C-alpha positions as a printed Julia matrix, in Angstrom:
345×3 Matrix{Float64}:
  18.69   -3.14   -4.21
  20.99   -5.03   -2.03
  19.22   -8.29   -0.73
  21.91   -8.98    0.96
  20.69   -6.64    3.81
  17.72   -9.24    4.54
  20.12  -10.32    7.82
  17.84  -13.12    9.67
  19.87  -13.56   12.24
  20.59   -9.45   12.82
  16.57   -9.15   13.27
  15.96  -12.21   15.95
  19.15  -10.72   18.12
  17.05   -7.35   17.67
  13.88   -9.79   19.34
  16.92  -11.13   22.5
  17.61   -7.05   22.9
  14.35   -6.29   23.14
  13.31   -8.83   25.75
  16.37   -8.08   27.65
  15.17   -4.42   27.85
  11.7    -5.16   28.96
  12.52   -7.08   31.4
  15.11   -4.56   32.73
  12.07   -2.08   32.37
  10.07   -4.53   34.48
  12.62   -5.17   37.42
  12.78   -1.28   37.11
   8.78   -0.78   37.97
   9.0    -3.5    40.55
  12.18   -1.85   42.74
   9.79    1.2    42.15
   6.59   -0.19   43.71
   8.1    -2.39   46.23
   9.71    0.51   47.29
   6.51    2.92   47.47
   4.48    0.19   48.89
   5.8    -2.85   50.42
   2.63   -4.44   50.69
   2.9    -5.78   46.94
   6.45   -6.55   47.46
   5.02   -9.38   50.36
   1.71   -9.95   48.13
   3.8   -11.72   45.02
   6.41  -13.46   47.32
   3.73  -15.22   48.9
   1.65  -15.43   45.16
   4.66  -17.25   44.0
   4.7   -19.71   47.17
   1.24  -20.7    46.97
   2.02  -21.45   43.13
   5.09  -23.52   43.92
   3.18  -25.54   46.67
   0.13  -26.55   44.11
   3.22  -27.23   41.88
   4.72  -29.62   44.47
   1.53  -30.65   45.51
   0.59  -31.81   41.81
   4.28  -33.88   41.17
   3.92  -35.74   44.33
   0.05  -36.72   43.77
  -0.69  -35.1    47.41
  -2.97  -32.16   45.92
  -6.47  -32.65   46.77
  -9.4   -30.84   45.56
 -10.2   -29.04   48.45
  -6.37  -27.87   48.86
  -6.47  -26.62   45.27
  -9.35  -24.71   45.27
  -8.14  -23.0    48.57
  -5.05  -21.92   46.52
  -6.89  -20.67   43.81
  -8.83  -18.31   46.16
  -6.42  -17.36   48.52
  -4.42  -16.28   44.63
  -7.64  -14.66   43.65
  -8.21  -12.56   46.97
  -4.53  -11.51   46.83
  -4.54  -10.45   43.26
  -7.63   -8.16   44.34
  -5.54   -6.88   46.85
  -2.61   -5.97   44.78
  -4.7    -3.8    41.98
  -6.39   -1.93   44.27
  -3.04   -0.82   45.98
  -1.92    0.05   42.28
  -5.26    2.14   41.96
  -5.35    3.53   45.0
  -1.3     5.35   43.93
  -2.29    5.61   40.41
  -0.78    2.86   38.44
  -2.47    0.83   35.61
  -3.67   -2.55   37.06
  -1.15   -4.42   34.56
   1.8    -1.97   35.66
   3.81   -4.46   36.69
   3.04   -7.39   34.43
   5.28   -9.07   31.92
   6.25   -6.15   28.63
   6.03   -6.61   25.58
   6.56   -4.35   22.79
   4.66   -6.97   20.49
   1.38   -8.82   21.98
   1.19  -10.97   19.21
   4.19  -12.62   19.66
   5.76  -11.18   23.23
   8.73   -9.98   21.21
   9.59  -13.7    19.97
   9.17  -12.83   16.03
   6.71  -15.68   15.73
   3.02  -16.49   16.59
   1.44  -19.63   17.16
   2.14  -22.84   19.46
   4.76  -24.76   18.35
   4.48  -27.91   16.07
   4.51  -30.16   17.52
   5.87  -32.39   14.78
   9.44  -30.45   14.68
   9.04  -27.88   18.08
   9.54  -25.1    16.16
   7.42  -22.3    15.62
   4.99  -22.24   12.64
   4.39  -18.56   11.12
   6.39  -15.27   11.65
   4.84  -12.48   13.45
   3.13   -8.88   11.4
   6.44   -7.27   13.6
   8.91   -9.58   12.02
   7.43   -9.57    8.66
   7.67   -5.45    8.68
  11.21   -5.3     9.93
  12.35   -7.78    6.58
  10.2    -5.17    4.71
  11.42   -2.26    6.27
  15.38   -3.59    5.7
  14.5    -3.87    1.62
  12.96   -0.25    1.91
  16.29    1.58    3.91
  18.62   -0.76    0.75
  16.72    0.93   -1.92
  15.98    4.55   -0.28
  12.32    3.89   -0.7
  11.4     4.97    2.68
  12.64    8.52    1.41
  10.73    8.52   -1.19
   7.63    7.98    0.57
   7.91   11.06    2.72
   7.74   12.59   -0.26
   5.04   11.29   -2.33
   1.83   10.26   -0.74
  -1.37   11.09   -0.85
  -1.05   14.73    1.31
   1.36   15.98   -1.6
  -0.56   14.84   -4.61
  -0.77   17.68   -6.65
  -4.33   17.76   -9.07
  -3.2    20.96  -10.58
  -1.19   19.01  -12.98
  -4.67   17.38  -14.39
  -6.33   19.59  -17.42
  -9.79   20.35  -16.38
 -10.83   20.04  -19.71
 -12.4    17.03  -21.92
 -11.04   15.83  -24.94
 -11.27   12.7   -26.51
 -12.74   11.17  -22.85
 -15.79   11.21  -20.78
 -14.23   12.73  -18.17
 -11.23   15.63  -17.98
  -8.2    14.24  -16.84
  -8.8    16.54  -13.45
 -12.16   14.53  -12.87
 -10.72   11.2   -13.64
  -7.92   11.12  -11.82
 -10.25   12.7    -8.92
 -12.24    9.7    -8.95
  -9.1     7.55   -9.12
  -7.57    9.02   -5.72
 -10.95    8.55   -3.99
 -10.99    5.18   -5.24
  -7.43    4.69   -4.14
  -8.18    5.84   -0.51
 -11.38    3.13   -0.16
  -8.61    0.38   -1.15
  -6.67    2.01    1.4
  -9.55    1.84    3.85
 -10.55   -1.7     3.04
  -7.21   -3.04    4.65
  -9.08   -1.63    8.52
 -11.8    -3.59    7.96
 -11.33   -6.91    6.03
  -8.72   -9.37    6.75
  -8.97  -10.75    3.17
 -10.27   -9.86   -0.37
  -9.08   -6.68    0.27
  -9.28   -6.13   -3.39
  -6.69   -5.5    -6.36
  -6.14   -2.76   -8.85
  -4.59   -2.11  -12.18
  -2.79    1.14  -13.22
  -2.37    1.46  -16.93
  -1.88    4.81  -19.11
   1.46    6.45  -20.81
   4.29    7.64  -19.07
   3.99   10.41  -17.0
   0.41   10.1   -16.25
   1.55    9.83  -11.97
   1.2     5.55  -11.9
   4.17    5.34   -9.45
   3.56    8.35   -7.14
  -0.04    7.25   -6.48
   1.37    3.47   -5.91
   3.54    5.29   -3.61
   0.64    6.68   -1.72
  -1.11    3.68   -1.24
   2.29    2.26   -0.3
   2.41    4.86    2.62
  -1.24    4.82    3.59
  -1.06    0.6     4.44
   3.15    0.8     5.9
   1.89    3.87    7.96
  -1.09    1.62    9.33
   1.15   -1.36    9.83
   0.22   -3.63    7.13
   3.09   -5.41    5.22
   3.73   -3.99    1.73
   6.33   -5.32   -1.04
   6.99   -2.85   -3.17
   8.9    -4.28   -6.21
   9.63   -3.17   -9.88
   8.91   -5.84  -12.81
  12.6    -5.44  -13.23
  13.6    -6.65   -9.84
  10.84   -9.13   -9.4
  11.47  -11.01  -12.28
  15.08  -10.63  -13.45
  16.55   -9.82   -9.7
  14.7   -12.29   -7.67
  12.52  -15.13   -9.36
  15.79  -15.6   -11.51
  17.53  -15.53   -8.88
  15.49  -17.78   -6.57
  14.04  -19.89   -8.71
  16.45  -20.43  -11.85
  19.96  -19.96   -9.82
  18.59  -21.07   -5.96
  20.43  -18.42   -4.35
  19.38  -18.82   -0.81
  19.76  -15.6     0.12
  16.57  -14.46   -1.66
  14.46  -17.39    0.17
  13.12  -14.71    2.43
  12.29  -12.32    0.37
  10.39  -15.09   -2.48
   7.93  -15.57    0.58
   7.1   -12.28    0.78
   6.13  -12.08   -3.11
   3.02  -14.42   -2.28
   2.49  -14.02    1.76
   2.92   -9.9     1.93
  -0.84   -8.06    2.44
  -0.22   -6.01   -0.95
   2.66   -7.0    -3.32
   2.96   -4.39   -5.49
   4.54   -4.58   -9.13
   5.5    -1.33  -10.87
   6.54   -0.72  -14.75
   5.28   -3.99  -15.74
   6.07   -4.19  -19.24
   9.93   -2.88  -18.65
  10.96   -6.52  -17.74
  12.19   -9.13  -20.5
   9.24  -11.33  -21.11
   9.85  -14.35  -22.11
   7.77  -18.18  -20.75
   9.44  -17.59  -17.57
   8.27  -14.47  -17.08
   4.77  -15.69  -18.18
   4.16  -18.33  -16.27
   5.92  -16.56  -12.87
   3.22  -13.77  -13.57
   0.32  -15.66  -13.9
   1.11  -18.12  -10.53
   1.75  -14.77   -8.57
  -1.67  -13.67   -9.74
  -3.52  -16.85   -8.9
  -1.77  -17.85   -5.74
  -2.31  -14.47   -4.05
  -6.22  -14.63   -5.85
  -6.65  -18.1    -3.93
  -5.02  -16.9    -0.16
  -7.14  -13.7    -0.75
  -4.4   -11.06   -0.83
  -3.75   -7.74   -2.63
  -1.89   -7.32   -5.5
  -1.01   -3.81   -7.59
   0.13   -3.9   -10.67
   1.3    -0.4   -12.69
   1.71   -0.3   -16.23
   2.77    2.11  -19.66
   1.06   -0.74  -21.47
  -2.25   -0.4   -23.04
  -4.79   -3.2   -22.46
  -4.23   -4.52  -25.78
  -0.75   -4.17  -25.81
  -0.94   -6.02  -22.0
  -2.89   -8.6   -24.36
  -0.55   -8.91  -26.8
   2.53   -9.52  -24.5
   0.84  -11.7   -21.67
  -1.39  -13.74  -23.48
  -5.28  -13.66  -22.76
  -5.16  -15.93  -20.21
  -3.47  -13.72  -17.89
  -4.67  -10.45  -18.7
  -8.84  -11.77  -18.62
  -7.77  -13.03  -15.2
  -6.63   -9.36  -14.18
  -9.46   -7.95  -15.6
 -11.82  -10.13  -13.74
 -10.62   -9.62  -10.97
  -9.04   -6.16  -10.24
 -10.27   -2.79  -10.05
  -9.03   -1.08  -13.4
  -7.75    2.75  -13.36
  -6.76    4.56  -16.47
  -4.94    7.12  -15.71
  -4.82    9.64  -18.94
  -3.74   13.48  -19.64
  -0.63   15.72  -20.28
   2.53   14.08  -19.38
   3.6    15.49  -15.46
   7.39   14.95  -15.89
   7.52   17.55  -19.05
   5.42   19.83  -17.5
   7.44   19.87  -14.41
  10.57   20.57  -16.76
   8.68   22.93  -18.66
   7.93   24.96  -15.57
  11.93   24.65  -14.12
  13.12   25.93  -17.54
  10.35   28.84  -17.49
  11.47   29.32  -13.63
  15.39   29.83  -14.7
  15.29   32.51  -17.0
């Protein structure tokens, strides 16, 4: 993935362009009504006086109550006026307010006062945290992927209907395991926190990464953030690179790993684990635990092989507190080969 691509600067000059454009789009709608009816055209130029008087008024300590409040009426009466013009010709009532393609943050990037301490503002905006998100997904093709494989295109047929060695056929567990998936999914509409977190553990082949990728979907599709990262990249690519070699252009992305709504970690068990690795995992786990946010984590480990390479500590603090899937039956990629071969000749 090229990290590179996580251009700061590109995305808040996207913000300027966007202003710019809604308030082109504004001066548009107000040539438009002025012209239709003048009536609003007088109502804001004399809005816009009485404000500047109370203004002056205020600065030069000649406002008096009486003065004020005959402002704020005459304002209040004129107002009236203007929304029942817009009505009356069929234009929404805010038709010719301010635009803003975000609410949160009227297209700024950031919400929140400013601090007062350093006037700047204090925490980015859902909008700007999606576009950072959304420039690692177009680097690494993931968006394609996830056209591809989401929850409409899961295919069951792949599941044997009948039991072996489990409780349950492969067909009925991994049922239960997409319903399951879709309530996480859900959860993210109606809590703000403690959305819940899952674990994905079973051989290869068993469909770990396409169902991540449907959950993936389901939350981007519904505008949550998502970071979607391999144990490869998270740990050799970027908390290497961050926090071993300070390279500053992964500073942005190192927030993300403990701020995003769902950080999800696929293949763990592919990475070189070593004490760095270890104790990276385990403050991942327990900082998102503490600020109440989801984490997935997919592995070709069995639980006591996850044991055996991540110590107890880490993996009793996964099973406490994440929803555990075992995902078990005939390995999908051969039988997809199987079938092309059969198809071919």
């Amino acid at each position: 993935m090229n990290y590179s691509s996580l251009n700061i600067e590109e995305i808040l000059r996207g913000y300027e362009k966007r202003r710019l454009e809604n308030k082109r789009l504004l001066q548009q709608r107000r040539e438009q009504i002025y012209s239709l009816i003048p009536r609003i055209e007088e109502i804001e130029h004399t809005s816009t006086s009485l404000y500047i008087e109370a203004a002056r008024s205020r600065v030069t300590n000649a406002a008096n109550k009486q003065n004020t409040e005959d402002i704020k009426n005459t304002n209040r009466a004129l107002r009236q006026e203007k929304e029942a013009l817009l009505k009356k010709h069929g234009y929404p009532l805010d038709y010719l307010e301010p635009i803003y393609t975000c609410k949160l943050c009227h297209d700024t990037g950031y919400v929140d006062s400013e601090d007062k301490a350093t006037a700047s503002p204090v925490r980015k905006c859902t909008c700007f945290t999606n576009q950072i998100i959304d420039a690692l997904y177009l680097s690494s093709n993931l968006n394609k992927v996830l056209e591809q494989e989401n929850f409409d295109t899961f295919d069951m047929s792949y599941y044997s209907k009948e039991k072996k060695d489990q409780q349950f056929s492969p067909h009925e567990n991994m049922g239960n395991i997409i319903k399951r998936s879709k309530e996480f999914t859900k959860s993210f509409e109606t809590k703000e926190r403690d959305r819940g977190n899952i674990l994905m553990y079973g051989e290869t082949g068993m469909g770990k990464t396409f169902l991540t990728n449907c959950i993936a979907k389901e939350l981007l599709d519904n505008g949550h953030s998502v970071l979607y990262l391999s144990a490869n990249e998270l740990f050799e690519n970027i908390l290497s690179g961050y926090v071993m070699n300070q390279k500053t252009e992964l500073a942005e992305l190192y927030k993300y790993i403990y701020n995003s709504e769902l950080l999800i970690i696929d293949d763990l068990g592919t990475e070189l684990t070593n004490n760095f690795v270890l104790s990276q995992l385990f403050e991942i786990i327990n900082q998102r635990s503490i600020k109440g946010l989801s984490t997935l984590i997919s592995s070709n480990l069995t639980m006591t092989g996850l044991r055996e390479r991540y110590s107890e500590r880490i993996v009793s603090r996964i099973i406490a507190d994440y929803t555990v899937f075992y995902m078990y039956g005939d390995n999908i990629r051969y039988q997809k080969r199987k079938k092309t071969i059969t198809s071919n000749t």
